[in-house]
Amino acid sequence: MVRLTRRPQPFKLSSQGFTLVEMVTVIIILGILVIGVSSFILLGTRIFVDSTSVDQVLSQSRFAIERMTREIRNALPQSIRVASNGANYQCIEFVPITASASYTQLPISPFTASETASVMLPQVPLSSADQMVVYPLSSADIYEADPSAATGRVFNVKSIAANTITFDQAVQFEEASPQSRYFMIADAVSYCFESDGAIRRYQGYNKFNQDQPGPAVMGNGVLMAENVVNNISSQPPIHFTNATLRNNAVVQLTPLFSVNLQEFQYQHQVQVVNVP
């Protein structure tokens, strides 16, 4: 009888785990991948941040230019004026029209002064807080006016009832409008390009100033846009051509904006209808 016996198998070492060389190799490969991926992420983030900054400046500049355009077009004839102070600021000032229509009866020199005027009402409701203007021929007729005087072209309004405007006292307008037109005006408005690169809008200061005021006098303005890099003394952003008998007044806006080493400049022209 033959007995079979199993010979014991030799002990085998476990092959599980990594060698030091393998671990170092994996670490190096992962490091290369991380550096590559992070560079793409950083580049994409930088592009996004830069494009967002440019888009923000573009949006601000478009809004500021569009707002200025709409308000300047609605300015009272002969009320636009521009002033600069070296490289510190350049401001454009004007008086917005709140309402306009025709009058039917008005106390005009040399006729007798009166406390009332008969007018046609515009679509926009009239306000007794405004002033009434008839036939302004120069900026002095507006900015040097005394609305409380007895004669002139600008007067305070006491009340409005139906088609009748009542003044504080008996008044006498200096001259009739060829179109029998009257205007109602409120506060003056100024847009200033300032040395810190900002465009600010000012309102609520005294509009009857013989000398055009600067930002320091007008109080706190509303920030409209930033990043304007015009050299105000040598490259002013505002050019104004006054009206003539044949041409309307023209305001040329040329602000230069800069963001992330990129520059873009507007060449925007605004015509102001001057039909007093």
PDB file of C-alpha atoms in Angstrom:
ATOM      1  CA  MET A   1       0.000   0.000   0.000  1.00  0.00           C
ATOM      2  CA  VAL A   2       1.428   3.241  -1.080  1.00  0.00           C
ATOM      3  CA  ARG A   3       0.823   6.306   1.067  1.00  0.00           C
ATOM      4  CA  LEU A   4       0.891   9.677  -0.621  1.00  0.00           C
ATOM      5  CA  THR A   5       2.172  12.532   1.422  1.00  0.00           C
ATOM      6  CA  ARG A   6       1.915  16.290   0.578  1.00  0.00           C
ATOM      7  CA  ARG A   7       5.138  18.102   0.602  1.00  0.00           C
ATOM      8  CA  PRO A   8       4.807  21.453   2.406  1.00  0.00           C
ATOM      9  CA  GLN A   9       4.820  24.463   0.079  1.00  0.00           C
ATOM     10  CA  PRO A  10       7.533  27.043   0.555  1.00  0.00           C
ATOM     11  CA  PHE A  11       6.496  30.361   2.223  1.00  0.00           C
ATOM     12  CA  LYS A  12       5.572  33.141  -0.296  1.00  0.00           C
ATOM     13  CA  LEU A  13       6.127  36.821   0.399  1.00  0.00           C
ATOM     14  CA  SER A  14       3.039  39.106   0.047  1.00  0.00           C
ATOM     15  CA  SER A  15       3.074  41.247  -3.119  1.00  0.00           C
ATOM     16  CA  GLN A  16       0.542  43.854  -1.800  1.00  0.00           C
ATOM     17  CA  GLY A  17       1.661  47.579  -1.282  1.00  0.00           C
ATOM     18  CA  PHE A  18       3.883  50.058  -3.180  1.00  0.00           C
ATOM     19  CA  THR A  19       7.523  50.536  -3.373  1.00  0.00           C
ATOM     20  CA  LEU A  20       9.147  53.874  -2.595  1.00  0.00           C
ATOM     21  CA  VAL A  21       9.983  54.410  -6.246  1.00  0.00           C
ATOM     22  CA  GLU A  22       6.357  53.881  -7.242  1.00  0.00           C
ATOM     23  CA  MET A  23       5.107  56.304  -4.630  1.00  0.00           C
ATOM     24  CA  VAL A  24       7.580  59.012  -5.673  1.00  0.00           C
ATOM     25  CA  THR A  25       6.629  58.496  -9.312  1.00  0.00           C
ATOM     26  CA  VAL A  26       2.915  58.843  -8.554  1.00  0.00           C
ATOM     27  CA  ILE A  27       3.513  61.984  -6.479  1.00  0.00           C
ATOM     28  CA  ILE A  28       5.495  63.563  -9.309  1.00  0.00           C
ATOM     29  CA  ILE A  29       2.816  62.733 -11.878  1.00  0.00           C
ATOM     30  CA  LEU A  30       0.024  64.064  -9.634  1.00  0.00           C
ATOM     31  CA  GLY A  31       2.004  67.242  -9.005  1.00  0.00           C
ATOM     32  CA  ILE A  32       2.416  67.822 -12.733  1.00  0.00           C
ATOM     33  CA  LEU A  33      -1.321  67.259 -13.284  1.00  0.00           C
ATOM     34  CA  VAL A  34      -2.270  69.604 -10.427  1.00  0.00           C
ATOM     35  CA  ILE A  35       0.016  72.347 -11.731  1.00  0.00           C
ATOM     36  CA  GLY A  36      -1.403  71.991 -15.225  1.00  0.00           C
ATOM     37  CA  VAL A  37      -5.021  71.995 -14.107  1.00  0.00           C
ATOM     38  CA  SER A  38      -4.535  74.864 -11.641  1.00  0.00           C
ATOM     39  CA  SER A  39      -2.884  77.011 -14.307  1.00  0.00           C
ATOM     40  CA  PHE A  40      -5.942  76.567 -16.521  1.00  0.00           C
ATOM     41  CA  ILE A  41      -8.250  77.397 -13.608  1.00  0.00           C
ATOM     42  CA  LEU A  42      -6.232  80.489 -12.669  1.00  0.00           C
ATOM     43  CA  LEU A  43      -6.136  81.647 -16.295  1.00  0.00           C
ATOM     44  CA  GLY A  44      -9.893  81.204 -16.655  1.00  0.00           C
ATOM     45  CA  THR A  45     -10.518  83.022 -13.372  1.00  0.00           C
ATOM     46  CA  ARG A  46      -8.263  85.893 -14.417  1.00  0.00           C
ATOM     47  CA  ILE A  47     -10.001  86.189 -17.791  1.00  0.00           C
ATOM     48  CA  PHE A  48     -13.398  86.186 -16.066  1.00  0.00           C
ATOM     49  CA  VAL A  49     -12.359  88.877 -13.560  1.00  0.00           C
ATOM     50  CA  ASP A  50     -10.812  91.061 -16.278  1.00  0.00           C
ATOM     51  CA  SER A  51     -13.823  90.731 -18.589  1.00  0.00           C
ATOM     52  CA  THR A  52     -16.163  91.501 -15.685  1.00  0.00           C
ATOM     53  CA  SER A  53     -14.203  94.671 -14.842  1.00  0.00           C
ATOM     54  CA  VAL A  54     -14.245  95.808 -18.472  1.00  0.00           C
ATOM     55  CA  ASP A  55     -17.965  95.061 -18.801  1.00  0.00           C
ATOM     56  CA  GLN A  56     -18.698  97.005 -15.612  1.00  0.00           C
ATOM     57  CA  VAL A  57     -16.818 100.086 -16.843  1.00  0.00           C
ATOM     58  CA  LEU A  58     -18.510  99.825 -20.247  1.00  0.00           C
ATOM     59  CA  SER A  59     -21.943  99.610 -18.623  1.00  0.00           C
ATOM     60  CA  GLN A  60     -21.228 102.603 -16.372  1.00  0.00           C
ATOM     61  CA  SER A  61     -19.897 104.684 -19.242  1.00  0.00           C
ATOM     62  CA  ARG A  62     -22.874 103.889 -21.499  1.00  0.00           C
ATOM     63  CA  PHE A  63     -25.306 104.755 -18.725  1.00  0.00           C
ATOM     64  CA  ALA A  64     -23.549 108.052 -17.932  1.00  0.00           C
ATOM     65  CA  ILE A  65     -23.340 109.138 -21.577  1.00  0.00           C
ATOM     66  CA  GLU A  66     -26.963 108.164 -22.269  1.00  0.00           C
ATOM     67  CA  ARG A  67     -28.212 109.970 -19.158  1.00  0.00           C
ATOM     68  CA  MET A  68     -26.228 113.094 -20.039  1.00  0.00           C
ATOM     69  CA  THR A  69     -27.521 112.990 -23.614  1.00  0.00           C
ATOM     70  CA  ARG A  70     -31.174 112.800 -22.605  1.00  0.00           C
ATOM     71  CA  GLU A  71     -30.894 115.606 -20.080  1.00  0.00           C
ATOM     72  CA  ILE A  72     -28.839 117.922 -22.295  1.00  0.00           C
ATOM     73  CA  ARG A  73     -31.361 117.531 -25.124  1.00  0.00           C
ATOM     74  CA  ASN A  74     -34.056 118.682 -22.711  1.00  0.00           C
ATOM     75  CA  ALA A  75     -32.119 121.759 -21.597  1.00  0.00           C
ATOM     76  CA  LEU A  76     -33.656 125.225 -21.607  1.00  0.00           C
ATOM     77  CA  PRO A  77     -32.461 127.219 -24.637  1.00  0.00           C
ATOM     78  CA  GLN A  78     -29.358 129.284 -23.841  1.00  0.00           C
ATOM     79  CA  SER A  79     -28.902 127.579 -20.461  1.00  0.00           C
ATOM     80  CA  ILE A  80     -25.890 125.408 -21.345  1.00  0.00           C
ATOM     81  CA  ARG A  81     -22.488 126.577 -20.167  1.00  0.00           C
ATOM     82  CA  VAL A  82     -19.143 124.843 -19.593  1.00  0.00           C
ATOM     83  CA  ALA A  83     -16.427 125.722 -17.084  1.00  0.00           C
ATOM     84  CA  SER A  84     -13.021 124.211 -16.262  1.00  0.00           C
ATOM     85  CA  ASN A  85     -10.516 124.615 -13.458  1.00  0.00           C
ATOM     86  CA  GLY A  86      -7.181 123.558 -14.869  1.00  0.00           C
ATOM     87  CA  ALA A  87      -6.671 119.833 -14.455  1.00  0.00           C
ATOM     88  CA  ASN A  88      -9.087 119.614 -11.502  1.00  0.00           C
ATOM     89  CA  TYR A  89     -12.470 119.402 -13.209  1.00  0.00           C
ATOM     90  CA  GLN A  90     -14.630 120.320 -16.188  1.00  0.00           C
ATOM     91  CA  CYS A  91     -18.369 120.840 -15.653  1.00  0.00           C
ATOM     92  CA  ILE A  92     -21.320 121.340 -17.961  1.00  0.00           C
ATOM     93  CA  GLU A  93     -24.317 123.104 -16.424  1.00  0.00           C
ATOM     94  CA  PHE A  94     -27.827 123.484 -17.803  1.00  0.00           C
ATOM     95  CA  VAL A  95     -31.419 124.041 -16.662  1.00  0.00           C
ATOM     96  CA  PRO A  96     -33.803 121.156 -17.524  1.00  0.00           C
ATOM     97  CA  ILE A  97     -37.254 121.914 -18.874  1.00  0.00           C
ATOM     98  CA  THR A  98     -40.013 120.397 -16.721  1.00  0.00           C
ATOM     99  CA  ALA A  99     -42.838 121.470 -19.043  1.00  0.00           C
ATOM    100  CA  SER A 100     -43.425 123.621 -22.112  1.00  0.00           C
ATOM    101  CA  ALA A 101     -46.424 124.901 -24.069  1.00  0.00           C
ATOM    102  CA  SER A 102     -47.848 128.085 -25.593  1.00  0.00           C
ATOM    103  CA  TYR A 103     -49.316 131.104 -23.857  1.00  0.00           C
ATOM    104  CA  THR A 104     -52.430 132.981 -24.998  1.00  0.00           C
ATOM    105  CA  GLN A 105     -52.175 136.124 -22.883  1.00  0.00           C
ATOM    106  CA  LEU A 106     -49.058 137.435 -21.163  1.00  0.00           C
ATOM    107  CA  PRO A 107     -48.065 140.782 -19.561  1.00  0.00           C
ATOM    108  CA  ILE A 108     -45.315 141.828 -21.966  1.00  0.00           C
ATOM    109  CA  SER A 109     -43.537 145.177 -22.040  1.00  0.00           C
ATOM    110  CA  PRO A 110     -44.642 147.887 -22.807  1.00  0.00           C
ATOM    111  CA  PHE A 111     -48.098 146.685 -21.739  1.00  0.00           C
ATOM    112  CA  THR A 112     -49.299 146.876 -18.156  1.00  0.00           C
ATOM    113  CA  ALA A 113     -47.879 144.470 -15.604  1.00  0.00           C
ATOM    114  CA  SER A 114     -50.191 141.752 -14.318  1.00  0.00           C
ATOM    115  CA  GLU A 115     -50.244 139.031 -11.698  1.00  0.00           C
ATOM    116  CA  THR A 116     -51.709 136.444 -14.054  1.00  0.00           C
ATOM    117  CA  ALA A 117     -51.048 134.850 -17.435  1.00  0.00           C
ATOM    118  CA  SER A 118     -53.303 132.704 -19.603  1.00  0.00           C
ATOM    119  CA  VAL A 119     -51.608 129.630 -21.013  1.00  0.00           C
ATOM    120  CA  MET A 120     -52.267 126.360 -22.750  1.00  0.00           C
ATOM    121  CA  LEU A 121     -51.567 123.465 -20.441  1.00  0.00           C
ATOM    122  CA  PRO A 122     -48.974 120.867 -21.505  1.00  0.00           C
ATOM    123  CA  GLN A 123     -49.435 117.127 -21.091  1.00  0.00           C
ATOM    124  CA  VAL A 124     -47.075 117.196 -18.106  1.00  0.00           C
ATOM    125  CA  PRO A 125     -48.708 118.690 -14.977  1.00  0.00           C
ATOM    126  CA  LEU A 126     -47.373 122.130 -14.020  1.00  0.00           C
ATOM    127  CA  SER A 127     -45.878 122.744 -10.596  1.00  0.00           C
ATOM    128  CA  SER A 128     -46.039 125.974  -8.607  1.00  0.00           C
ATOM    129  CA  ALA A 129     -42.550 125.165  -7.270  1.00  0.00           C
ATOM    130  CA  ASP A 130     -41.078 125.876 -10.718  1.00  0.00           C
ATOM    131  CA  GLN A 131     -40.292 129.155 -12.463  1.00  0.00           C
ATOM    132  CA  MET A 132     -41.800 130.398 -15.728  1.00  0.00           C
ATOM    133  CA  VAL A 133     -39.435 131.518 -18.507  1.00  0.00           C
ATOM    134  CA  VAL A 134     -40.274 133.324 -21.734  1.00  0.00           C
ATOM    135  CA  TYR A 135     -37.849 133.956 -24.618  1.00  0.00           C
ATOM    136  CA  PRO A 136     -34.373 133.635 -23.033  1.00  0.00           C
ATOM    137  CA  LEU A 137     -31.783 134.972 -25.487  1.00  0.00           C
ATOM    138  CA  SER A 138     -28.591 134.474 -23.478  1.00  0.00           C
ATOM    139  CA  SER A 139     -27.313 132.614 -20.435  1.00  0.00           C
ATOM    140  CA  ALA A 140     -27.365 135.921 -18.533  1.00  0.00           C
ATOM    141  CA  ASP A 141     -31.146 136.033 -18.964  1.00  0.00           C
ATOM    142  CA  ILE A 142     -31.281 132.835 -16.909  1.00  0.00           C
ATOM    143  CA  TYR A 143     -28.350 132.736 -14.501  1.00  0.00           C
ATOM    144  CA  GLU A 144     -28.395 136.449 -13.658  1.00  0.00           C
ATOM    145  CA  ALA A 145     -32.179 136.614 -13.369  1.00  0.00           C
ATOM    146  CA  ASP A 146     -34.072 137.622 -10.248  1.00  0.00           C
ATOM    147  CA  PRO A 147     -37.313 135.589 -10.242  1.00  0.00           C
ATOM    148  CA  SER A 148     -38.760 137.804  -7.528  1.00  0.00           C
ATOM    149  CA  ALA A 149     -38.326 141.019  -9.565  1.00  0.00           C
ATOM    150  CA  ALA A 150     -41.132 142.867 -11.327  1.00  0.00           C
ATOM    151  CA  THR A 151     -39.562 142.800 -14.799  1.00  0.00           C
ATOM    152  CA  GLY A 152     -37.503 140.149 -16.537  1.00  0.00           C
ATOM    153  CA  ARG A 153     -37.754 136.844 -18.372  1.00  0.00           C
ATOM    154  CA  VAL A 154     -37.913 134.458 -15.386  1.00  0.00           C
ATOM    155  CA  PHE A 155     -40.535 134.670 -12.623  1.00  0.00           C
ATOM    156  CA  ASN A 156     -41.649 132.664  -9.614  1.00  0.00           C
ATOM    157  CA  VAL A 157     -45.035 130.974  -9.857  1.00  0.00           C
ATOM    158  CA  LYS A 158     -47.455 131.332  -6.962  1.00  0.00           C
ATOM    159  CA  SER A 159     -50.263 129.073  -8.105  1.00  0.00           C
ATOM    160  CA  ILE A 160     -51.739 127.318 -11.136  1.00  0.00           C
ATOM    161  CA  ALA A 161     -55.488 126.961 -11.667  1.00  0.00           C
ATOM    162  CA  ALA A 162     -57.040 125.719 -14.901  1.00  0.00           C
ATOM    163  CA  ASN A 163     -55.349 127.704 -17.689  1.00  0.00           C
ATOM    164  CA  THR A 164     -54.185 130.562 -15.469  1.00  0.00           C
ATOM    165  CA  ILE A 165     -50.762 131.012 -13.901  1.00  0.00           C
ATOM    166  CA  THR A 166     -50.566 133.435 -10.974  1.00  0.00           C
ATOM    167  CA  PHE A 167     -47.285 135.123  -9.999  1.00  0.00           C
ATOM    168  CA  ASP A 168     -46.103 136.435  -6.623  1.00  0.00           C
ATOM    169  CA  GLN A 169     -46.727 139.999  -7.767  1.00  0.00           C
ATOM    170  CA  ALA A 170     -47.600 141.997 -10.861  1.00  0.00           C
ATOM    171  CA  VAL A 171     -44.876 141.191 -13.399  1.00  0.00           C
ATOM    172  CA  GLN A 172     -43.875 142.324 -16.850  1.00  0.00           C
ATOM    173  CA  PHE A 173     -41.993 140.124 -19.323  1.00  0.00           C
ATOM    174  CA  GLU A 174     -39.307 141.935 -21.279  1.00  0.00           C
ATOM    175  CA  GLU A 175     -40.052 140.447 -24.686  1.00  0.00           C
ATOM    176  CA  ALA A 176     -42.571 138.219 -26.422  1.00  0.00           C
ATOM    177  CA  SER A 177     -41.656 134.828 -27.853  1.00  0.00           C
ATOM    178  CA  PRO A 178     -42.086 134.615 -31.652  1.00  0.00           C
ATOM    179  CA  GLN A 179     -43.605 131.161 -31.101  1.00  0.00           C
ATOM    180  CA  SER A 180     -45.677 132.291 -28.069  1.00  0.00           C
ATOM    181  CA  ARG A 181     -43.826 129.632 -26.097  1.00  0.00           C
ATOM    182  CA  TYR A 182     -43.193 129.449 -22.377  1.00  0.00           C
ATOM    183  CA  PHE A 183     -41.053 127.067 -20.328  1.00  0.00           C
ATOM    184  CA  MET A 184     -41.274 125.800 -16.775  1.00  0.00           C
ATOM    185  CA  ILE A 185     -37.922 125.102 -15.144  1.00  0.00           C
ATOM    186  CA  ALA A 186     -36.694 123.535 -11.917  1.00  0.00           C
ATOM    187  CA  ASP A 187     -33.234 123.108 -10.402  1.00  0.00           C
ATOM    188  CA  ALA A 188     -30.121 123.443 -12.511  1.00  0.00           C
ATOM    189  CA  VAL A 189     -28.058 120.311 -13.172  1.00  0.00           C
ATOM    190  CA  SER A 190     -24.301 119.920 -13.556  1.00  0.00           C
ATOM    191  CA  TYR A 191     -22.205 117.007 -14.793  1.00  0.00           C
ATOM    192  CA  CYS A 192     -18.562 117.215 -13.755  1.00  0.00           C
ATOM    193  CA  PHE A 193     -15.551 115.251 -15.016  1.00  0.00           C
ATOM    194  CA  GLU A 194     -13.202 115.362 -12.037  1.00  0.00           C
ATOM    195  CA  SER A 195      -9.500 114.731 -11.550  1.00  0.00           C
ATOM    196  CA  ASP A 196     -10.091 111.477  -9.635  1.00  0.00           C
ATOM    197  CA  GLY A 197     -11.489 109.911 -12.831  1.00  0.00           C
ATOM    198  CA  ALA A 198     -15.143 110.141 -11.806  1.00  0.00           C
ATOM    199  CA  ILE A 199     -18.204 111.616 -13.510  1.00  0.00           C
ATOM    200  CA  ARG A 200     -20.595 113.102 -10.947  1.00  0.00           C
ATOM    201  CA  ARG A 201     -24.041 114.633 -11.295  1.00  0.00           C
ATOM    202  CA  TYR A 202     -24.998 117.621  -9.125  1.00  0.00           C
ATOM    203  CA  GLN A 203     -28.466 118.985  -8.471  1.00  0.00           C
ATOM    204  CA  GLY A 204     -30.289 120.944  -5.785  1.00  0.00           C
ATOM    205  CA  TYR A 205     -27.953 123.942  -5.551  1.00  0.00           C
ATOM    206  CA  ASN A 206     -28.994 127.507  -6.384  1.00  0.00           C
ATOM    207  CA  LYS A 207     -29.513 127.687 -10.132  1.00  0.00           C
ATOM    208  CA  PHE A 208     -29.354 131.494 -10.328  1.00  0.00           C
ATOM    209  CA  ASN A 209     -25.574 131.866 -10.078  1.00  0.00           C
ATOM    210  CA  GLN A 210     -23.877 134.501 -12.189  1.00  0.00           C
ATOM    211  CA  ASP A 211     -20.632 132.491 -12.063  1.00  0.00           C
ATOM    212  CA  GLN A 212     -20.804 128.802 -12.807  1.00  0.00           C
ATOM    213  CA  PRO A 213     -20.133 126.879  -9.564  1.00  0.00           C
ATOM    214  CA  GLY A 214     -17.617 124.071  -9.154  1.00  0.00           C
ATOM    215  CA  PRO A 215     -17.975 120.706  -7.383  1.00  0.00           C
ATOM    216  CA  ALA A 216     -16.779 122.083  -4.044  1.00  0.00           C
ATOM    217  CA  VAL A 217     -19.689 124.555  -3.983  1.00  0.00           C
ATOM    218  CA  MET A 218     -22.445 122.249  -5.238  1.00  0.00           C
ATOM    219  CA  GLY A 219     -22.225 119.725  -2.390  1.00  0.00           C
ATOM    220  CA  ASN A 220     -22.248 115.950  -2.743  1.00  0.00           C
ATOM    221  CA  GLY A 221     -22.709 114.702  -6.275  1.00  0.00           C
ATOM    222  CA  VAL A 222     -24.032 111.362  -7.463  1.00  0.00           C
ATOM    223  CA  LEU A 223     -21.350 109.086  -8.911  1.00  0.00           C
ATOM    224  CA  MET A 224     -22.267 108.184 -12.500  1.00  0.00           C
ATOM    225  CA  ALA A 225     -19.079 106.533 -13.830  1.00  0.00           C
ATOM    226  CA  GLU A 226     -15.400 106.032 -13.037  1.00  0.00           C
ATOM    227  CA  ASN A 227     -12.073 105.323 -14.768  1.00  0.00           C
ATOM    228  CA  VAL A 228     -12.037 108.490 -16.912  1.00  0.00           C
ATOM    229  CA  VAL A 229      -8.415 109.291 -17.788  1.00  0.00           C
ATOM    230  CA  ASN A 230      -8.759 112.470 -19.848  1.00  0.00           C
ATOM    231  CA  ASN A 231      -6.187 115.122 -19.112  1.00  0.00           C
ATOM    232  CA  ILE A 232      -8.751 117.836 -18.480  1.00  0.00           C
ATOM    233  CA  SER A 233      -6.411 120.728 -19.188  1.00  0.00           C
ATOM    234  CA  SER A 234      -5.085 119.391 -22.506  1.00  0.00           C
ATOM    235  CA  GLN A 235      -7.737 116.840 -23.522  1.00  0.00           C
ATOM    236  CA  PRO A 236     -11.070 118.095 -22.132  1.00  0.00           C
ATOM    237  CA  PRO A 237     -13.948 115.602 -22.384  1.00  0.00           C
ATOM    238  CA  ILE A 238     -16.552 118.321 -23.137  1.00  0.00           C
ATOM    239  CA  HIS A 239     -16.607 120.661 -26.145  1.00  0.00           C
ATOM    240  CA  PHE A 240     -19.479 123.108 -26.476  1.00  0.00           C
ATOM    241  CA  THR A 241     -20.450 125.107 -29.561  1.00  0.00           C
ATOM    242  CA  ASN A 242     -23.098 127.715 -28.879  1.00  0.00           C
ATOM    243  CA  ALA A 243     -26.118 128.178 -31.083  1.00  0.00           C
ATOM    244  CA  THR A 244     -26.191 130.565 -34.048  1.00  0.00           C
ATOM    245  CA  LEU A 245     -29.028 131.881 -36.186  1.00  0.00           C
ATOM    246  CA  ARG A 246     -28.613 128.878 -38.470  1.00  0.00           C
ATOM    247  CA  ASN A 247     -27.348 126.081 -36.243  1.00  0.00           C
ATOM    248  CA  ASN A 248     -28.413 124.540 -32.962  1.00  0.00           C
ATOM    249  CA  ALA A 249     -26.061 124.315 -30.017  1.00  0.00           C
ATOM    250  CA  VAL A 250     -23.816 121.229 -30.066  1.00  0.00           C
ATOM    251  CA  VAL A 251     -22.215 119.421 -27.136  1.00  0.00           C
ATOM    252  CA  GLN A 252     -19.366 117.066 -28.063  1.00  0.00           C
ATOM    253  CA  LEU A 253     -18.576 114.407 -25.422  1.00  0.00           C
ATOM    254  CA  THR A 254     -15.181 112.676 -25.757  1.00  0.00           C
ATOM    255  CA  PRO A 255     -14.450 110.922 -22.440  1.00  0.00           C
ATOM    256  CA  LEU A 256     -11.552 108.446 -22.453  1.00  0.00           C
ATOM    257  CA  PHE A 257     -11.965 105.401 -20.193  1.00  0.00           C
ATOM    258  CA  SER A 258      -9.225 103.005 -19.092  1.00  0.00           C
ATOM    259  CA  VAL A 259      -9.512  99.605 -17.404  1.00  0.00           C
ATOM    260  CA  ASN A 260      -7.029  96.711 -17.201  1.00  0.00           C
ATOM    261  CA  LEU A 261      -4.611  98.489 -19.546  1.00  0.00           C
ATOM    262  CA  GLN A 262      -7.373  98.833 -22.140  1.00  0.00           C
ATOM    263  CA  GLU A 263      -8.625 102.227 -23.294  1.00  0.00           C
ATOM    264  CA  PHE A 264     -11.768 103.196 -25.183  1.00  0.00           C
ATOM    265  CA  GLN A 265     -13.027 106.656 -26.063  1.00  0.00           C
ATOM    266  CA  TYR A 266     -16.471 107.971 -26.914  1.00  0.00           C
ATOM    267  CA  GLN A 267     -17.091 110.392 -29.757  1.00  0.00           C
ATOM    268  CA  HIS A 268     -20.642 111.451 -28.976  1.00  0.00           C
ATOM    269  CA  GLN A 269     -22.420 114.525 -30.303  1.00  0.00           C
ATOM    270  CA  VAL A 270     -25.572 116.000 -28.737  1.00  0.00           C
ATOM    271  CA  GLN A 271     -27.650 118.617 -30.536  1.00  0.00           C
ATOM    272  CA  VAL A 272     -29.686 120.985 -28.397  1.00  0.00           C
ATOM    273  CA  VAL A 273     -32.756 122.509 -30.039  1.00  0.00           C
ATOM    274  CA  ASN A 274     -32.661 126.231 -29.295  1.00  0.00           C
ATOM    275  CA  VAL A 275     -36.095 127.575 -30.129  1.00  0.00           C
ATOM    276  CA  PRO A 276     -37.020 130.027 -27.370  1.00  0.00           C
TER     277      PRO A 276
END
